Amino acid sequence: MRICVLGAGKMGTWLTDALCLQHEVAIFDVDKERLRYVFNTQRLTTFDEIQAFSPELLINSVNLKYTIQAFEAVLPFLPESCILCDIASVKTGFQDFYKKSGRRFVSTHPMFGPTFANLKDLSEHHAIIITESDHMGKAFFKDFFGSLGLNIHQYSFDEHDETIAYSLSIPFSSTLVFAACMKKQDAPGTTFRKHMDIAKGLLSEDDYLLTEILFNPHTVGQVEQIRKELKDLLELINARDTEGLQGFLGRVRSNVEG
């Protein structure tokens, strides 16, 4: 299959590396410097070159803020048969875009970052394929993600954003609150250091990506739940309620074990 990847960022270049041995792959970026270390892949810097390449699948890995804008810009240069693909972590607006475009599409979400994941063993990581996607597109990514050992899940557009609100918004919000309260520790404990590593990893992500995940329409309810649990915990601490705190810890252990 001829595959063109838009955007030579971390995920875009990882995708070309993962796909180039089995497929004819090209990667597009207006910044030639970002293409310097791309191998076994055609390097494209103009839309005319994309048109000449005539991809059968276009994977858009541009920054989430510009993903739809990038699609709109490249559409006139794609063959009608080309399947559009996004890998966005928040799907708000994509269903409407695809419907208006009239194009075949496959929407996916690899739930790991190439910076922190062990790319030699992805068996503990997950990927989502949107159920409304084109049949051939879904089949392609089932095979691709399966070959990487990823755990594959299928959700609708709405189910995806609900799931992400739970699986990303809760840890993101909790980590940001931890970092906001943090002060320099001369002798940090093990738990503190682990939390610090998570916070540094999170804050190394693109600000717009973090913003979009937290602005997910389903996030508010999850953050409200965090606030409720913090309020309950604070009341137990202020009252020095040993029995109540032990009950709280028991419930939390049950959640974790479950």
mmCIF file of N, CA and C in Angstrom, residues 105-225:
data_model
loop_
_atom_site.group_PDB
_atom_site.id
_atom_site.type_symbol
_atom_site.label_atom_id
_atom_site.label_comp_id
_atom_site.label_asym_id
_atom_site.label_seq_id
_atom_site.Cartn_x
_atom_site.Cartn_y
_atom_site.Cartn_z
ATOM 1 N N PHE A 105 -12.710 7.049 5.470
ATOM 2 C CA PHE A 105 -11.790 7.424 6.552
ATOM 3 C C PHE A 105 -11.639 6.280 7.537
ATOM 4 N N VAL A 106 -10.551 6.352 8.292
ATOM 5 C CA VAL A 106 -10.361 5.481 9.450
ATOM 6 C C VAL A 106 -9.755 6.345 10.550
ATOM 7 N N SER A 107 -10.396 6.333 11.697
ATOM 8 C CA SER A 107 -9.955 7.141 12.828
ATOM 9 C C SER A 107 -9.395 6.209 13.890
ATOM 10 N N THR A 108 -8.174 6.482 14.339
ATOM 11 C CA THR A 108 -7.517 5.616 15.312
ATOM 12 C C THR A 108 -6.892 6.461 16.419
ATOM 13 N N HIS A 109 -6.469 5.786 17.469
ATOM 14 C CA HIS A 109 -5.764 6.458 18.565
ATOM 15 C C HIS A 109 -4.764 5.494 19.191
ATOM 16 N N PRO A 110 -3.492 5.550 18.782
ATOM 17 C CA PRO A 110 -2.460 4.776 19.475
ATOM 18 C C PRO A 110 -2.223 5.411 20.857
ATOM 19 N N MET A 111 -2.552 4.680 21.914
ATOM 20 C CA MET A 111 -2.532 5.276 23.260
ATOM 21 C C MET A 111 -1.172 5.118 23.937
ATOM 22 N N PHE A 112 -0.162 5.609 23.243
ATOM 23 C CA PHE A 112 1.191 5.628 23.806
ATOM 24 C C PHE A 112 1.971 6.691 23.055
ATOM 25 N N GLY A 113 3.051 7.160 23.680
ATOM 26 C CA GLY A 113 3.919 8.127 23.017
ATOM 27 C C GLY A 113 5.248 7.487 22.695
ATOM 28 N N PRO A 114 5.784 7.713 21.499
ATOM 29 C CA PRO A 114 7.058 7.102 21.135
ATOM 30 C C PRO A 114 8.229 7.583 21.986
ATOM 31 N N THR A 115 8.042 8.695 22.729
ATOM 32 C CA THR A 115 9.125 9.181 23.589
ATOM 33 C C THR A 115 9.306 8.300 24.817
ATOM 34 N N PHE A 116 8.204 7.835 25.391
ATOM 35 C CA PHE A 116 8.280 7.125 26.670
ATOM 36 C C PHE A 116 8.011 5.632 26.581
ATOM 37 N N ALA A 117 7.297 5.198 25.560
ATOM 38 C CA ALA A 117 6.968 3.773 25.441
ATOM 39 C C ALA A 117 8.194 2.969 25.009
ATOM 40 N N ASN A 118 8.236 1.729 25.445
ATOM 41 C CA ASN A 118 9.247 0.791 24.964
ATOM 42 C C ASN A 118 8.761 0.249 23.627
ATOM 43 N N LEU A 119 9.273 0.802 22.534
ATOM 44 C CA LEU A 119 8.745 0.471 21.216
ATOM 45 C C LEU A 119 9.109 -0.941 20.780
ATOM 46 N N LYS A 120 9.989 -1.603 21.515
ATOM 47 C CA LYS A 120 10.328 -2.988 21.205
ATOM 48 C C LYS A 120 9.329 -3.954 21.833
ATOM 49 N N ASP A 121 8.552 -3.461 22.790
ATOM 50 C CA ASP A 121 7.538 -4.291 23.440
ATOM 51 C C ASP A 121 6.336 -3.421 23.785
ATOM 52 N N LEU A 122 5.321 -3.466 22.930
ATOM 53 C CA LEU A 122 4.125 -2.647 23.125
ATOM 54 C C LEU A 122 2.958 -3.463 23.663
ATOM 55 N N SER A 123 3.268 -4.628 24.209
ATOM 56 C CA SER A 123 2.202 -5.541 24.637
ATOM 57 C C SER A 123 1.376 -4.999 25.802
ATOM 58 N N GLU A 124 1.904 -4.023 26.530
ATOM 59 C CA GLU A 124 1.153 -3.442 27.639
ATOM 60 C C GLU A 124 0.440 -2.160 27.239
ATOM 61 N N HIS A 125 0.552 -1.801 25.967
ATOM 62 C CA HIS A 125 -0.075 -0.569 25.493
ATOM 63 C C HIS A 125 -1.318 -0.884 24.663
ATOM 64 N N HIS A 126 -2.088 0.156 24.396
ATOM 65 C CA HIS A 126 -3.395 -0.023 23.775
ATOM 66 C C HIS A 126 -3.559 0.897 22.564
ATOM 67 N N ALA A 127 -4.463 0.516 21.693
ATOM 68 C CA ALA A 127 -4.825 1.348 20.544
ATOM 69 C C ALA A 127 -6.325 1.228 20.317
ATOM 70 N N ILE A 128 -6.926 2.330 19.900
ATOM 71 C CA ILE A 128 -8.364 2.371 19.654
ATOM 72 C C ILE A 128 -8.622 2.583 18.167
ATOM 73 N N ILE A 129 -9.592 1.857 17.641
ATOM 74 C CA ILE A 129 -10.067 2.052 16.277
ATOM 75 C C ILE A 129 -11.544 2.441 16.362
ATOM 76 N N ILE A 130 -11.910 3.521 15.682
ATOM 77 C CA ILE A 130 -13.283 4.027 15.743
ATOM 78 C C ILE A 130 -14.203 3.181 14.858
ATOM 79 N N THR A 131 -15.322 2.753 15.416
ATOM 80 C CA THR A 131 -16.202 1.795 14.738
ATOM 81 C C THR A 131 -16.839 2.349 13.467
ATOM 82 N N GLU A 132 -17.040 3.665 13.399
ATOM 83 C CA GLU A 132 -17.665 4.248 12.207
ATOM 84 C C GLU A 132 -16.718 4.290 11.007
ATOM 85 N N SER A 133 -15.487 3.859 11.184
ATOM 86 C CA SER A 133 -14.475 3.938 10.125
ATOM 87 C C SER A 133 -14.773 2.992 8.967
ATOM 88 N N ASP A 134 -14.143 3.277 7.834
ATOM 89 C CA ASP A 134 -14.241 2.438 6.640
ATOM 90 C C ASP A 134 -13.750 1.022 6.945
ATOM 91 N N HIS A 135 -14.413 0.034 6.360
ATOM 92 C CA HIS A 135 -14.088 -1.368 6.646
ATOM 93 C C HIS A 135 -12.632 -1.697 6.306
ATOM 94 N N MET A 136 -12.177 -1.280 5.132
ATOM 95 C CA MET A 136 -10.804 -1.579 4.735
ATOM 96 C C MET A 136 -9.796 -0.882 5.641
ATOM 97 N N GLY A 137 -10.129 0.344 6.035
ATOM 98 C CA GLY A 137 -9.243 1.075 6.945
ATOM 99 C C GLY A 137 -9.128 0.384 8.290
ATOM 100 N N LYS A 138 -10.267 -0.085 8.802
ATOM 101 C CA LYS A 138 -10.247 -0.811 10.082
ATOM 102 C C LYS A 138 -9.429 -2.093 9.965
ATOM 103 N N ALA A 139 -9.597 -2.806 8.873
ATOM 104 C CA ALA A 139 -8.858 -4.060 8.682
ATOM 105 C C ALA A 139 -7.356 -3.799 8.628
ATOM 106 N N PHE A 140 -6.960 -2.718 7.949
ATOM 107 C CA PHE A 140 -5.537 -2.387 7.852
ATOM 108 C C PHE A 140 -4.947 -2.148 9.239
ATOM 109 N N PHE A 141 -5.635 -1.335 10.058
ATOM 110 C CA PHE A 141 -5.065 -0.994 11.356
ATOM 111 C C PHE A 141 -5.178 -2.133 12.370
ATOM 112 N N LYS A 142 -6.167 -3.002 12.196
ATOM 113 C CA LYS A 142 -6.195 -4.201 13.037
ATOM 114 C C LYS A 142 -4.943 -5.040 12.788
ATOM 115 N N ASP A 143 -4.588 -5.207 11.524
ATOM 116 C CA ASP A 143 -3.386 -5.971 11.174
ATOM 117 C C ASP A 143 -2.127 -5.253 11.663
ATOM 118 N N PHE A 144 -2.060 -3.943 11.422
ATOM 119 C CA PHE A 144 -0.868 -3.169 11.803
ATOM 120 C C PHE A 144 -0.679 -3.152 13.309
ATOM 121 N N PHE A 145 -1.722 -2.766 14.055
ATOM 122 C CA PHE A 145 -1.606 -2.715 15.512
ATOM 123 C C PHE A 145 -1.376 -4.111 16.093
ATOM 124 N N GLY A 146 -2.033 -5.109 15.492
ATOM 125 C CA GLY A 146 -1.850 -6.479 15.957
ATOM 126 C C GLY A 146 -0.417 -6.953 15.773
ATOM 127 N N SER A 147 0.219 -6.556 14.672
ATOM 128 C CA SER A 147 1.604 -6.963 14.418
ATOM 129 C C SER A 147 2.572 -6.355 15.423
ATOM 130 N N LEU A 148 2.150 -5.262 16.064
ATOM 131 C CA LEU A 148 2.982 -4.603 17.077
ATOM 132 C C LEU A 148 2.719 -5.132 18.482
ATOM 133 N N GLY A 149 1.745 -6.016 18.605
ATOM 134 C CA GLY A 149 1.402 -6.579 19.910
ATOM 135 C C GLY A 149 0.522 -5.679 20.747
ATOM 136 N N LEU A 150 -0.046 -4.624 20.149
ATOM 137 C CA LEU A 150 -0.903 -3.711 20.899
ATOM 138 C C LEU A 150 -2.242 -4.359 21.233
ATOM 139 N N ASN A 151 -2.828 -3.965 22.337
ATOM 140 C CA ASN A 151 -4.176 -4.378 22.706
ATOM 141 C C ASN A 151 -5.157 -3.453 21.984
ATOM 142 N N ILE A 152 -6.008 -4.029 21.137
ATOM 143 C CA ILE A 152 -6.874 -3.246 20.261
ATOM 144 C C ILE A 152 -8.290 -3.173 20.817
ATOM 145 N N HIS A 153 -8.851 -1.971 20.810
ATOM 146 C CA HIS A 153 -10.219 -1.748 21.268
ATOM 147 C C HIS A 153 -10.978 -0.993 20.179
ATOM 148 N N GLN A 154 -12.277 -1.212 20.098
ATOM 149 C CA GLN A 154 -13.105 -0.502 19.126
ATOM 150 C C GLN A 154 -14.199 0.270 19.856
ATOM 151 N N TYR A 155 -14.243 1.584 19.611
ATOM 152 C CA TYR A 155 -15.247 2.453 20.209
ATOM 153 C C TYR A 155 -15.814 3.367 19.133
ATOM 154 N N SER A 156 -17.016 3.849 19.365
ATOM 155 C CA SER A 156 -17.575 4.886 18.507
ATOM 156 C C SER A 156 -16.855 6.203 18.826
ATOM 157 N N PHE A 157 -17.107 7.237 18.018
ATOM 158 C CA PHE A 157 -16.504 8.549 18.296
ATOM 159 C C PHE A 157 -16.854 9.013 19.710
ATOM 160 N N ASP A 158 -18.131 8.938 20.079
ATOM 161 C CA ASP A 158 -18.552 9.406 21.405
ATOM 162 C C ASP A 158 -17.970 8.541 22.516
ATOM 163 N N GLU A 159 -17.995 7.229 22.321
ATOM 164 C CA GLU A 159 -17.440 6.326 23.337
ATOM 165 C C GLU A 159 -15.957 6.578 23.531
ATOM 166 N N HIS A 160 -15.256 6.892 22.451
ATOM 167 C CA HIS A 160 -13.828 7.174 22.549
ATOM 168 C C HIS A 160 -13.568 8.335 23.493
ATOM 169 N N ASP A 161 -14.262 9.447 23.282
ATOM 170 C CA ASP A 161 -13.998 10.633 24.107
ATOM 171 C C ASP A 161 -14.422 10.419 25.556
ATOM 172 N N GLU A 162 -15.477 9.613 25.775
ATOM 173 C CA GLU A 162 -15.853 9.265 27.150
ATOM 174 C C GLU A 162 -14.745 8.451 27.816
ATOM 175 N N THR A 163 -14.200 7.490 27.076
ATOM 176 C CA THR A 163 -13.132 6.640 27.606
ATOM 177 C C THR A 163 -11.882 7.453 27.897
ATOM 178 N N ILE A 164 -11.536 8.355 26.984
ATOM 179 C CA ILE A 164 -10.336 9.168 27.158
ATOM 180 C C ILE A 164 -10.485 10.112 28.347
ATOM 181 N N ALA A 165 -11.708 10.613 28.552
ATOM 182 C CA ALA A 165 -11.934 11.480 29.711
ATOM 183 C C ALA A 165 -11.600 10.751 31.000
ATOM 184 N N TYR A 166 -11.904 9.453 31.025
ATOM 185 C CA TYR A 166 -11.604 8.657 32.218
ATOM 186 C C TYR A 166 -10.129 8.269 32.270
ATOM 187 N N SER A 167 -9.610 7.725 31.168
ATOM 188 C CA SER A 167 -8.266 7.141 31.202
ATOM 189 C C SER A 167 -7.149 8.168 31.123
ATOM 190 N N LEU A 168 -7.422 9.364 30.578
ATOM 191 C CA LEU A 168 -6.384 10.387 30.492
ATOM 192 C C LEU A 168 -6.662 11.597 31.382
ATOM 193 N N SER A 169 -7.913 12.067 31.388
ATOM 194 C CA SER A 169 -8.205 13.296 32.131
ATOM 195 C C SER A 169 -7.988 13.131 33.629
ATOM 196 N N ILE A 170 -8.355 11.968 34.189
ATOM 197 C CA ILE A 170 -8.152 11.753 35.630
ATOM 198 C C ILE A 170 -6.667 11.763 35.994
ATOM 199 N N PRO A 171 -5.820 10.940 35.351
ATOM 200 C CA PRO A 171 -4.403 10.998 35.711
ATOM 201 C C PRO A 171 -3.752 12.332 35.356
ATOM 202 N N PHE A 172 -4.156 12.946 34.240
ATOM 203 C CA PHE A 172 -3.579 14.242 33.881
ATOM 204 C C PHE A 172 -3.907 15.283 34.942
ATOM 205 N N SER A 173 -5.181 15.350 35.333
ATOM 206 C CA SER A 173 -5.594 16.338 36.335
ATOM 207 C C SER A 173 -4.902 16.085 37.667
ATOM 208 N N SER A 174 -4.837 14.828 38.080
ATOM 209 C CA SER A 174 -4.205 14.490 39.356
ATOM 210 C C SER A 174 -2.725 14.853 39.339
ATOM 211 N N THR A 175 -2.069 14.593 38.217
ATOM 212 C CA THR A 175 -0.637 14.905 38.107
ATOM 213 C C THR A 175 -0.409 16.407 38.114
ATOM 214 N N LEU A 176 -1.272 17.147 37.435
ATOM 215 C CA LEU A 176 -1.127 18.607 37.414
ATOM 216 C C LEU A 176 -1.336 19.202 38.808
ATOM 217 N N VAL A 177 -2.297 18.660 39.558
ATOM 218 C CA VAL A 177 -2.511 19.141 40.933
ATOM 219 C C VAL A 177 -1.292 18.832 41.786
ATOM 220 N N PHE A 178 -0.729 17.628 41.651
ATOM 221 C CA PHE A 178 0.492 17.274 42.374
ATOM 222 C C PHE A 178 1.608 18.270 42.043
ATOM 223 N N ALA A 179 1.819 18.529 40.744
ATOM 224 C CA ALA A 179 2.900 19.422 40.334
ATOM 225 C C ALA A 179 2.660 20.850 40.812
ATOM 226 N N ALA A 180 1.382 21.268 40.854
ATOM 227 C CA ALA A 180 1.065 22.619 41.304
ATOM 228 C C ALA A 180 1.381 22.817 42.784
ATOM 229 N N CYS A 181 1.297 21.737 43.572
ATOM 230 C CA CYS A 181 1.551 21.808 45.015
ATOM 231 C C CYS A 181 3.011 21.497 45.367
ATOM 232 N N MET A 182 3.799 21.148 44.377
ATOM 233 C CA MET A 182 5.136 20.640 44.620
ATOM 234 C C MET A 182 6.103 21.746 45.040
ATOM 235 N N LYS A 183 7.025 21.391 45.898
ATOM 236 C CA LYS A 183 8.150 22.261 46.221
ATOM 237 C C LYS A 183 9.401 21.399 46.256
ATOM 238 N N LYS A 184 10.545 22.011 46.162
ATOM 239 C CA LYS A 184 11.811 21.275 46.100
ATOM 240 C C LYS A 184 12.000 20.432 47.349
ATOM 241 N N GLN A 185 12.364 19.160 47.132
ATOM 242 C CA GLN A 185 12.594 18.229 48.228
ATOM 243 C C GLN A 185 14.071 17.840 48.261
ATOM 244 N N ASP A 186 14.734 18.114 49.393
ATOM 245 C CA ASP A 186 16.139 17.725 49.515
ATOM 246 C C ASP A 186 16.285 16.220 49.681
ATOM 247 N N ALA A 187 15.284 15.590 50.276
ATOM 248 C CA ALA A 187 15.333 14.136 50.470
ATOM 249 C C ALA A 187 13.994 13.539 50.048
ATOM 250 N N PRO A 188 13.706 13.542 48.738
ATOM 251 C CA PRO A 188 12.400 13.046 48.277
ATOM 252 C C PRO A 188 12.251 11.545 48.489
ATOM 253 N N GLY A 189 11.060 11.122 48.879
ATOM 254 C CA GLY A 189 10.795 9.699 49.038
ATOM 255 C C GLY A 189 10.607 9.031 47.688
ATOM 256 N N THR A 190 10.526 7.708 47.711
ATOM 257 C CA THR A 190 10.389 6.947 46.469
ATOM 258 C C THR A 190 9.110 7.309 45.731
ATOM 259 N N THR A 191 7.996 7.394 46.473
ATOM 260 C CA THR A 191 6.715 7.724 45.847
ATOM 261 C C THR A 191 6.760 9.111 45.227
ATOM 262 N N PHE A 192 7.383 10.070 45.928
ATOM 263 C CA PHE A 192 7.502 11.429 45.410
ATOM 264 C C PHE A 192 8.281 11.429 44.099
ATOM 265 N N ARG A 193 9.388 10.699 44.063
ATOM 266 C CA ARG A 193 10.213 10.663 42.847
ATOM 267 C C ARG A 193 9.444 10.060 41.672
ATOM 268 N N LYS A 194 8.661 9.008 41.953
ATOM 269 C CA LYS A 194 7.867 8.396 40.880
ATOM 270 C C LYS A 194 6.825 9.377 40.352
ATOM 271 N N HIS A 195 6.170 10.080 41.270
ATOM 272 C CA HIS A 195 5.203 11.088 40.843
ATOM 273 C C HIS A 195 5.884 12.200 40.046
ATOM 274 N N MET A 196 7.087 12.580 40.488
ATOM 275 C CA MET A 196 7.835 13.626 39.791
ATOM 276 C C MET A 196 8.173 13.194 38.359
ATOM 277 N N ASP A 197 8.582 11.953 38.188
ATOM 278 C CA ASP A 197 8.897 11.456 36.838
ATOM 279 C C ASP A 197 7.666 11.509 35.939
ATOM 280 N N ILE A 198 6.504 11.121 36.505
ATOM 281 C CA ILE A 198 5.257 11.172 35.736
ATOM 282 C C ILE A 198 4.931 12.617 35.359
ATOM 283 N N ALA A 199 5.109 13.540 36.321
ATOM 284 C CA ALA A 199 4.809 14.954 36.066
ATOM 285 C C ALA A 199 5.722 15.519 34.984
ATOM 286 N N LYS A 200 7.001 15.190 35.034
ATOM 287 C CA LYS A 200 7.938 15.682 34.015
ATOM 288 C C LYS A 200 7.569 15.146 32.640
ATOM 289 N N GLY A 201 7.187 13.871 32.583
ATOM 290 C CA GLY A 201 6.768 13.288 31.312
ATOM 291 C C GLY A 201 5.537 13.973 30.759
ATOM 292 N N LEU A 202 4.559 14.206 31.640
ATOM 293 C CA LEU A 202 3.322 14.851 31.204
ATOM 294 C C LEU A 202 3.588 16.264 30.700
ATOM 295 N N LEU A 203 4.392 17.009 31.435
ATOM 296 C CA LEU A 203 4.634 18.406 31.084
ATOM 297 C C LEU A 203 5.566 18.567 29.886
ATOM 298 N N SER A 204 6.154 17.474 29.431
ATOM 299 C CA SER A 204 6.960 17.537 28.208
ATOM 300 C C SER A 204 6.085 17.419 26.965
ATOM 301 N N GLU A 205 4.800 17.075 27.162
ATOM 302 C CA GLU A 205 3.880 16.969 26.042
ATOM 303 C C GLU A 205 3.491 18.357 25.534
ATOM 304 N N ASP A 206 2.982 18.396 24.328
ATOM 305 C CA ASP A 206 2.540 19.642 23.717
ATOM 306 C C ASP A 206 1.400 20.264 24.536
ATOM 307 N N ASP A 207 1.495 21.572 24.820
ATOM 308 C CA ASP A 207 0.483 22.250 25.633
ATOM 309 C C ASP A 207 -0.906 22.155 25.017
ATOM 310 N N TYR A 208 -0.982 22.256 23.701
ATOM 311 C CA TYR A 208 -2.299 22.208 23.058
ATOM 312 C C TYR A 208 -2.919 20.827 23.207
ATOM 313 N N LEU A 209 -2.093 19.774 23.132
ATOM 314 C CA LEU A 209 -2.602 18.425 23.328
ATOM 315 C C LEU A 209 -3.191 18.276 24.727
ATOM 316 N N LEU A 210 -2.456 18.744 25.742
ATOM 317 C CA LEU A 210 -2.947 18.671 27.120
ATOM 318 C C LEU A 210 -4.239 19.471 27.270
ATOM 319 N N THR A 211 -4.265 20.642 26.641
ATOM 320 C CA THR A 211 -5.454 21.492 26.722
ATOM 321 C C THR A 211 -6.670 20.805 26.121
ATOM 322 N N GLU A 212 -6.494 20.202 24.930
ATOM 323 C CA GLU A 212 -7.615 19.559 24.261
ATOM 324 C C GLU A 212 -8.137 18.356 25.049
ATOM 325 N N ILE A 213 -7.219 17.600 25.644
ATOM 326 C CA ILE A 213 -7.646 16.456 26.445
ATOM 327 C C ILE A 213 -8.437 16.931 27.664
ATOM 328 N N LEU A 214 -7.962 17.985 28.311
ATOM 329 C CA LEU A 214 -8.656 18.497 29.496
ATOM 330 C C LEU A 214 -9.950 19.222 29.129
ATOM 331 N N PHE A 215 -10.030 19.744 27.897
ATOM 332 C CA PHE A 215 -11.254 20.415 27.446
ATOM 333 C C PHE A 215 -12.244 19.438 26.819
ATOM 334 N N ASN A 216 -11.892 18.155 26.788
ATOM 335 C CA ASN A 216 -12.828 17.120 26.352
ATOM 336 C C ASN A 216 -14.157 17.332 27.101
ATOM 337 N N PRO A 217 -15.290 17.369 26.402
ATOM 338 C CA PRO A 217 -16.569 17.640 27.072
ATOM 339 C C PRO A 217 -16.875 16.715 28.246
ATOM 340 N N HIS A 218 -16.267 15.527 28.256
ATOM 341 C CA HIS A 218 -16.543 14.567 29.318
ATOM 342 C C HIS A 218 -15.590 14.706 30.515
ATOM 343 N N THR A 219 -14.626 15.631 30.426
ATOM 344 C CA THR A 219 -13.614 15.750 31.478
ATOM 345 C C THR A 219 -14.175 16.328 32.768
ATOM 346 N N VAL A 220 -15.084 17.288 32.650
ATOM 347 C CA VAL A 220 -15.566 18.001 33.840
ATOM 348 C C VAL A 220 -16.102 17.039 34.892
ATOM 349 N N GLY A 221 -16.899 16.075 34.475
ATOM 350 C CA GLY A 221 -17.465 15.119 35.423
ATOM 351 C C GLY A 221 -16.395 14.311 36.144
ATOM 352 N N GLN A 222 -15.328 13.972 35.426
ATOM 353 C CA GLN A 222 -14.246 13.207 36.046
ATOM 354 C C GLN A 222 -13.480 14.053 37.062
ATOM 355 N N VAL A 223 -13.235 15.328 36.734
ATOM 356 C CA VAL A 223 -12.525 16.214 37.667
ATOM 357 C C VAL A 223 -13.397 16.515 38.878
ATOM 358 N N GLU A 224 -14.705 16.613 38.668
ATOM 359 C CA GLU A 224 -15.623 16.797 39.797
ATOM 360 C C GLU A 224 -15.528 15.613 40.755
ATOM 361 N N GLN A 225 -15.367 14.412 40.205
ATOM 362 C CA GLN A 225 -15.225 13.225 41.043
ATOM 363 C C GLN A 225 -13.942 13.300 41.869
#
